[in-house]
Amino acid sequence: MKLSKIAALLMLPVLALTLAACSAPKGDAKDATSGDAQIAELIAQKPSSAEEAAELYQQLLQKENEIFASDNALWEKVFLAANKDTPMIEDGKNYGDFLLDTIEGAKDQFAADELKTLKAGAQQVKEIEDKLMALEKEFPGCGSTPGEGESVDASTAGMTNGESGETKFPSFKGKDLDGNDVNSDELFSKNKVTVMNFWFTTCKPCVGELGDLEKLNKELAEKGGQVVGVNSFTLDGNKDEVADAKDVLSKKGVTYKNIWFKSDSEAGKFTSNLYSFPTTYVIDQNGNIVGEPIMGGINSAEQREALNKLIDQALAKSEQ
Amino acid sequence: MFKAIKPVAQVALLIVGVAMVGFGIKRGEADAVLAKAIRLCLECIGIG
Amino acid sequence: MDKRKNTASHLLARFRGLIQAAATLATNIHLPNFAKGGIYQGAGKAVCVPGLNCYSCPAASGACPIGSFQSVVGSSKFSFSYYVTGTLILIGVLLGRFVCGFLCPFGWLQELFHKIPSKKLSTKKLKPLTYIKYAVLLFAVVLLPVLVVNDVGMGDPFFCKYICPQGVLEGAIPLSIMNVGIRSALGKLFSWKLAILIVVAVLSVLFYRPFCKWICPLGAFYALMNKVSLLGIRVDHCKCVSCGKCVKVCQMDVDVTRTPDHAECIRCGKCVGACPVDAISFRYGLGLTGDKPAQSTQACENK
């Protein structure tokens, strides 16, 4: 009896340690071949209408995401290598080609079988991108919105867990801290990617990462993206809170937009439901949230990598 | 004589305690406590 | 006839476990939040609970006094918290370390761990360690959050961030189980805190309430208030036969016959139950009915 009690006691910390070891949810351990077959099948499809094209478009996009999700850690290394080299994704250049180039440039970082996986994945991405470009040519505009707000449900897209169907960030009309009107559709569509950082004035780690976010804003500006801050104390435009927030922002040298909206709006409720800070969302050009939010500061290496990956995904999507 | 100090101290502390609570609320400290208690700063509770 | 006078004390001591369980539940009443993976965000969290209970616990009904103190003084606006200190003074005077013995969830947890069968070690020779908690209170809770600030005048809640195991157990672990984003945020700091939690848990199996004795800043504060608390222990020296049973049974290493309001006494009442002549009881009220030193036999007979 003594032993079983101690064993039960030890299970608790072991359980907790297992959790600590797990970071982001791992993608499916799916067969590469069955995934290949599905992708080939999708690529072979010839849609007859704009709606079908849009649906196929989304399915292919999600397949592309799956490729990245299934070897998370490896792809993150690739994206990191890309950031260092700055071979920008040029308009018209196939994203798959870009990946192949980056992998080639960073091939010393990977083992032989890792290279094989990456190259195979990049090749598939290239094929998907070719098909996407063809679809866009045939049915222009099929890539911009997932057919009238209907998102492809997980089963049709062949998805199980990991990156789930698109969730749109609730649209809003608000103001920035200087009183200028801000509209969510404009805000997102003007940029290829928006990194939305939620913070509040008395949260020390939130304030601590403002400097890093400002740097990120400058980097993103070159790629056509931006950082936007939402201070949850400033919802409803409380004058004192806005003044405090501006004070902190100026002390930290922050130039990117900080906005607020009404707390009873959809976006306001979204913000009020957040209970841990700082939280960072990555939003693509169409106002869709990309992946899972990053919780906690972005100054740790793993969180920074996760953020970069999301940013790249959003950029890739907005390339369409 | 010494025995009398204790009840005096107790009553005094009770009064001081109530006064401090009142003053603190007036200063906005209770709002500060609430603001932090409903928005977890992850680093503050040892995550990260 | 005398035994009847002390019935309340005996009942209190006997049902302590139940009271501890009830207090833990009352302090963490919002149980459904564990399944939701969220936290209670209502106005109740502006009020401090008496024991050590992290407000990051999904079920927490109120705010931790130690956490609240640090968050107020760590903000750029304040360097001292009258609200929290005043609350602690009130609780200290009204209850003293009765909170530790009856109302603190983390104290109860340590006692549950201690029930796990193992070799039990005595802390009698480790009394100097009991001073560490005052240092923890002074530095980690009071001074460092105010003095070690960033460029905008904000300080870290040092105790919460680097030391407190209760926050890991009640907050970090349940939240990271339910929330994938929080799970991804777990890093080196969490590993450190988890290690502390495991060490405290293991030590609690071997020693009685090691965290309360050696580390807890809240216990340190209430300990200082024990001498002026309205709730105390009374020893009737007319009845006391100096058998030493109370000293033997006391797991906080206190000699109640000499120092009934000792800073280390958590008012658990084990001595009340152990005394063969029923000389020990809880007392509540202003210090007028303080302990009577051994008096002449005449004074005793006159009772």
Short mmCIF file of N, CA, C and O in Angstrom, two decimals, chain A residues 2 5-6 9 12-13 15-17 19-20 22-25 201-204 207 244 248 251-252 272-276 292-293 295-296 303, chain C residues 37-39 41 75 77 113 115-118 150-152 154-156 169 173 175-177 179-186 190 194 198 205:
data_model
loop_
_atom_site.label_atom_id
_atom_site.label_comp_id
_atom_site.label_asym_id
_atom_site.label_seq_id
_atom_site.Cartn_x
_atom_site.Cartn_y
_atom_site.Cartn_z
N LYS A 2 1.97 1.15 0.74
CA LYS A 2 2.90 2.28 0.86
C LYS A 2 3.41 2.64 -0.54
O LYS A 2 3.41 3.79 -0.95
N LYS A 5 0.94 4.33 -2.93
CA LYS A 5 0.66 5.74 -2.60
C LYS A 5 1.78 6.62 -3.12
O LYS A 5 1.55 7.67 -3.70
N ILE A 6 3.01 6.15 -2.92
CA ILE A 6 4.15 6.95 -3.38
C ILE A 6 4.14 7.02 -4.90
O ILE A 6 4.42 8.05 -5.49
N LEU A 9 1.69 9.49 -5.96
CA LEU A 9 2.21 10.82 -5.70
C LEU A 9 3.20 11.24 -6.77
O LEU A 9 3.20 12.37 -7.23
N LEU A 12 1.99 12.59 -10.38
CA LEU A 12 1.60 13.98 -10.58
C LEU A 12 2.73 14.82 -11.17
O LEU A 12 2.55 15.44 -12.20
N PRO A 13 3.91 14.82 -10.55
CA PRO A 13 4.98 15.60 -11.17
C PRO A 13 5.41 15.05 -12.53
O PRO A 13 5.77 15.82 -13.41
N LEU A 15 3.49 13.66 -14.70
CA LEU A 15 2.49 14.17 -15.64
C LEU A 15 2.79 15.60 -16.01
O LEU A 15 2.77 15.98 -17.18
N ALA A 16 3.10 16.37 -14.98
CA ALA A 16 3.38 17.79 -15.23
C ALA A 16 4.63 17.96 -16.09
O ALA A 16 4.67 18.79 -16.99
N LEU A 17 5.64 17.12 -15.84
CA LEU A 17 6.87 17.22 -16.63
C LEU A 17 6.61 16.86 -18.08
O LEU A 17 7.18 17.45 -18.99
N LEU A 19 3.94 17.39 -19.66
CA LEU A 19 3.31 18.56 -20.27
C LEU A 19 4.35 19.59 -20.62
O LEU A 19 4.30 20.22 -21.66
N ALA A 20 5.31 19.77 -19.73
CA ALA A 20 6.34 20.79 -19.98
C ALA A 20 7.14 20.42 -21.20
O ALA A 20 7.60 21.27 -21.95
N CYS A 22 6.05 18.78 -23.81
CA CYS A 22 5.28 19.01 -25.02
C CYS A 22 5.15 20.49 -25.26
O CYS A 22 4.74 21.22 -24.40
N SER A 23 5.48 20.94 -26.44
CA SER A 23 5.20 22.35 -26.72
C SER A 23 3.97 22.42 -27.59
O SER A 23 2.92 22.00 -27.20
N ALA A 24 4.10 22.91 -28.82
CA ALA A 24 2.92 23.03 -29.67
C ALA A 24 2.39 21.64 -30.01
O ALA A 24 3.14 20.68 -29.99
N PRO A 25 1.11 21.56 -30.28
CA PRO A 25 0.56 20.24 -30.62
C PRO A 25 1.22 19.70 -31.88
O PRO A 25 1.39 20.42 -32.85
N THR A 201 -1.42 47.79 -19.37
CA THR A 201 -0.42 48.74 -18.87
C THR A 201 0.39 48.26 -17.68
O THR A 201 1.56 48.59 -17.55
N THR A 202 -0.22 47.46 -16.75
CA THR A 202 0.53 47.09 -15.56
C THR A 202 1.12 45.68 -15.67
O THR A 202 1.51 45.09 -14.67
N CYS A 203 1.20 45.17 -16.88
CA CYS A 203 1.75 43.83 -17.06
C CYS A 203 3.21 43.96 -17.44
O CYS A 203 3.53 44.36 -18.56
N LYS A 204 4.09 43.63 -16.52
CA LYS A 204 5.52 43.90 -16.75
C LYS A 204 6.10 43.17 -17.96
O LYS A 204 6.78 43.78 -18.76
N VAL A 207 4.97 44.94 -21.16
CA VAL A 207 5.70 46.19 -21.39
C VAL A 207 7.14 45.86 -21.79
O VAL A 207 7.73 46.52 -22.64
N ASP A 244 -2.20 56.81 -19.90
CA ASP A 244 -1.18 55.95 -19.31
C ASP A 244 -0.51 55.08 -20.36
O ASP A 244 0.71 54.94 -20.40
N VAL A 248 3.48 54.95 -21.51
CA VAL A 248 4.35 53.76 -21.53
C VAL A 248 4.90 53.53 -22.93
O VAL A 248 6.08 53.25 -23.13
N LYS A 251 7.61 55.90 -23.78
CA LYS A 251 8.85 55.61 -23.03
C LYS A 251 9.60 54.44 -23.66
O LYS A 251 10.81 54.35 -23.58
N LYS A 252 8.85 53.52 -24.27
CA LYS A 252 9.50 52.35 -24.86
C LYS A 252 9.79 52.56 -26.35
O LYS A 252 10.24 51.65 -27.01
N SER A 272 -11.90 40.68 -24.06
CA SER A 272 -12.19 40.45 -22.64
C SER A 272 -12.10 38.99 -22.28
O SER A 272 -11.81 38.65 -21.14
N ASN A 273 -12.30 38.11 -23.26
CA ASN A 273 -12.20 36.70 -22.96
C ASN A 273 -10.78 36.24 -22.78
O ASN A 273 -10.53 35.17 -22.22
N LEU A 274 -9.85 37.02 -23.29
CA LEU A 274 -8.45 36.67 -23.07
C LEU A 274 -8.14 36.86 -21.60
O LEU A 274 -8.47 37.89 -21.03
N TYR A 275 -7.56 35.87 -20.98
CA TYR A 275 -7.24 36.09 -19.57
C TYR A 275 -5.76 35.98 -19.29
O TYR A 275 -5.33 36.20 -18.17
N SER A 276 -4.98 35.62 -20.29
CA SER A 276 -3.55 35.58 -20.01
C SER A 276 -2.84 36.51 -20.98
O SER A 276 -3.19 36.60 -22.14
N GLU A 292 -2.52 29.14 -33.92
CA GLU A 292 -2.88 29.38 -32.53
C GLU A 292 -2.20 30.66 -32.04
O GLU A 292 -1.12 30.99 -32.49
N PRO A 293 -2.83 31.35 -31.08
CA PRO A 293 -2.18 32.54 -30.56
C PRO A 293 -0.93 32.17 -29.77
O PRO A 293 -0.84 31.08 -29.21
N MET A 295 1.09 32.65 -26.55
CA MET A 295 0.85 33.17 -25.20
C MET A 295 2.17 33.42 -24.51
O MET A 295 3.10 32.65 -24.64
N GLY A 296 2.22 34.51 -23.78
CA GLY A 296 3.46 34.84 -23.10
C GLY A 296 4.33 35.67 -24.02
O GLY A 296 4.01 35.92 -25.19
N GLN A 303 9.15 30.75 -28.66
CA GLN A 303 7.98 31.53 -29.00
C GLN A 303 8.27 32.39 -30.22
O GLN A 303 7.41 32.60 -31.07
N GLY C 37 -10.98 25.69 -18.61
CA GLY C 37 -9.64 26.18 -18.89
C GLY C 37 -9.55 27.69 -18.79
O GLY C 37 -8.65 28.31 -19.34
N GLY C 38 -10.49 28.30 -18.07
CA GLY C 38 -10.45 29.75 -17.90
C GLY C 38 -10.31 30.10 -16.44
O GLY C 38 -10.09 29.22 -15.60
N ILE C 39 -10.41 31.39 -16.11
CA ILE C 39 -10.38 31.78 -14.70
C ILE C 39 -11.59 32.64 -14.39
O ILE C 39 -12.22 33.19 -15.27
N GLN C 41 -13.41 35.83 -13.41
CA GLN C 41 -13.00 37.22 -13.62
C GLN C 41 -13.94 38.21 -12.95
O GLN C 41 -13.99 39.37 -13.32
N SER C 75 3.65 47.84 -9.37
CA SER C 75 3.18 48.73 -10.43
C SER C 75 3.88 50.07 -10.27
O SER C 75 4.35 50.42 -9.19
N LYS C 77 2.68 52.86 -10.18
CA LYS C 77 1.93 53.89 -9.45
C LYS C 77 2.13 53.85 -7.95
O LYS C 77 2.00 54.84 -7.27
N PHE C 113 0.01 15.43 2.34
CA PHE C 113 1.24 14.76 1.91
C PHE C 113 1.89 14.05 3.09
O PHE C 113 2.42 12.96 2.97
N LYS C 115 0.56 12.69 5.49
CA LYS C 115 -0.13 11.47 5.89
C LYS C 115 0.41 10.26 5.13
O LYS C 115 0.17 9.13 5.52
N ILE C 116 1.10 10.52 4.01
CA ILE C 116 1.67 9.41 3.25
C ILE C 116 2.69 8.71 4.13
O ILE C 116 3.60 9.35 4.66
N PRO C 117 2.56 7.40 4.28
CA PRO C 117 3.45 6.69 5.20
C PRO C 117 4.91 6.77 4.75
O PRO C 117 5.23 6.55 3.59
N SER C 118 5.74 7.16 5.68
CA SER C 118 7.18 7.22 5.38
C SER C 118 7.90 7.42 6.70
O SER C 118 7.26 7.61 7.74
N ASN C 150 12.00 48.11 -13.89
CA ASN C 150 12.46 48.33 -15.25
C ASN C 150 12.44 49.82 -15.57
O ASN C 150 12.22 50.66 -14.70
N ASP C 151 12.61 50.15 -16.83
CA ASP C 151 12.74 51.57 -17.16
C ASP C 151 11.44 52.35 -17.04
O ASP C 151 11.43 53.57 -17.11
N VAL C 152 10.32 51.65 -16.86
CA VAL C 152 9.09 52.40 -16.63
C VAL C 152 8.62 52.28 -15.18
O VAL C 152 7.48 52.61 -14.86
N MET C 154 8.34 49.52 -13.28
CA MET C 154 7.57 48.34 -12.89
C MET C 154 8.47 47.26 -12.31
O MET C 154 9.55 47.01 -12.85
N GLY C 155 8.01 46.60 -11.27
CA GLY C 155 8.80 45.55 -10.65
C GLY C 155 8.14 44.20 -10.81
O GLY C 155 6.93 44.11 -11.00
N ASP C 156 8.93 43.14 -10.74
CA ASP C 156 8.40 41.78 -10.83
C ASP C 156 7.86 41.34 -9.48
O ASP C 156 8.40 41.72 -8.45
N LEU C 169 1.01 24.71 -8.80
CA LEU C 169 0.07 23.63 -8.60
C LEU C 169 -1.34 24.03 -9.00
O LEU C 169 -2.05 23.29 -9.69
N ILE C 173 -0.29 24.39 -13.76
CA ILE C 173 -0.58 23.02 -14.19
C ILE C 173 -2.01 22.87 -14.73
O ILE C 173 -2.19 22.41 -15.87
N LEU C 175 -4.04 25.08 -15.96
CA LEU C 175 -4.23 25.88 -17.15
C LEU C 175 -3.50 25.28 -18.34
O LEU C 175 -4.01 25.26 -19.45
N SER C 176 -2.29 24.77 -18.12
CA SER C 176 -1.57 24.25 -19.27
C SER C 176 -2.14 22.92 -19.72
O SER C 176 -1.99 22.53 -20.87
N ILE C 177 -2.85 22.23 -18.82
CA ILE C 177 -3.52 21.01 -19.26
C ILE C 177 -4.65 21.35 -20.22
O ILE C 177 -4.85 20.68 -21.24
N ASN C 179 -5.15 24.36 -21.90
CA ASN C 179 -4.96 25.42 -22.87
C ASN C 179 -3.65 25.22 -23.62
O ASN C 179 -2.58 25.27 -23.04
N VAL C 180 -3.79 25.00 -24.95
CA VAL C 180 -2.59 24.66 -25.73
C VAL C 180 -1.61 25.82 -25.82
O VAL C 180 -0.41 25.64 -25.87
N GLY C 181 -2.16 27.04 -25.85
CA GLY C 181 -1.29 28.20 -25.96
C GLY C 181 -0.42 28.36 -24.73
O GLY C 181 0.78 28.63 -24.82
N ILE C 182 -1.02 28.14 -23.55
CA ILE C 182 -0.26 28.26 -22.31
C ILE C 182 0.76 27.14 -22.23
O ILE C 182 1.89 27.32 -21.79
N ARG C 183 0.39 25.98 -22.72
CA ARG C 183 1.32 24.86 -22.70
C ARG C 183 2.55 25.17 -23.52
O ARG C 183 3.67 24.85 -23.14
N SER C 184 2.35 25.84 -24.66
CA SER C 184 3.52 26.17 -25.48
C SER C 184 4.39 27.23 -24.83
O SER C 184 5.54 27.39 -25.19
N ALA C 185 3.80 27.97 -23.88
CA ALA C 185 4.58 29.04 -23.26
C ALA C 185 5.44 28.54 -22.12
O ALA C 185 6.27 29.27 -21.59
N LEU C 186 5.25 27.29 -21.70
CA LEU C 186 6.03 26.77 -20.57
C LEU C 186 7.50 26.72 -20.93
O LEU C 186 7.88 26.19 -21.95
N PHE C 190 9.11 27.81 -15.69
CA PHE C 190 8.18 26.80 -15.22
C PHE C 190 8.94 25.59 -14.68
O PHE C 190 8.57 25.02 -13.64
N LEU C 194 8.45 24.20 -11.01
CA LEU C 194 7.96 22.83 -10.83
C LEU C 194 8.89 22.05 -9.93
O LEU C 194 8.46 21.27 -9.07
N ILE C 198 7.95 20.13 -6.46
CA ILE C 198 8.24 18.73 -6.18
C ILE C 198 9.06 18.59 -4.90
O ILE C 198 8.79 17.72 -4.07
N VAL C 205 6.27 15.20 2.89
CA VAL C 205 6.05 13.80 3.28
C VAL C 205 6.93 13.47 4.49
O VAL C 205 6.51 12.79 5.42
#
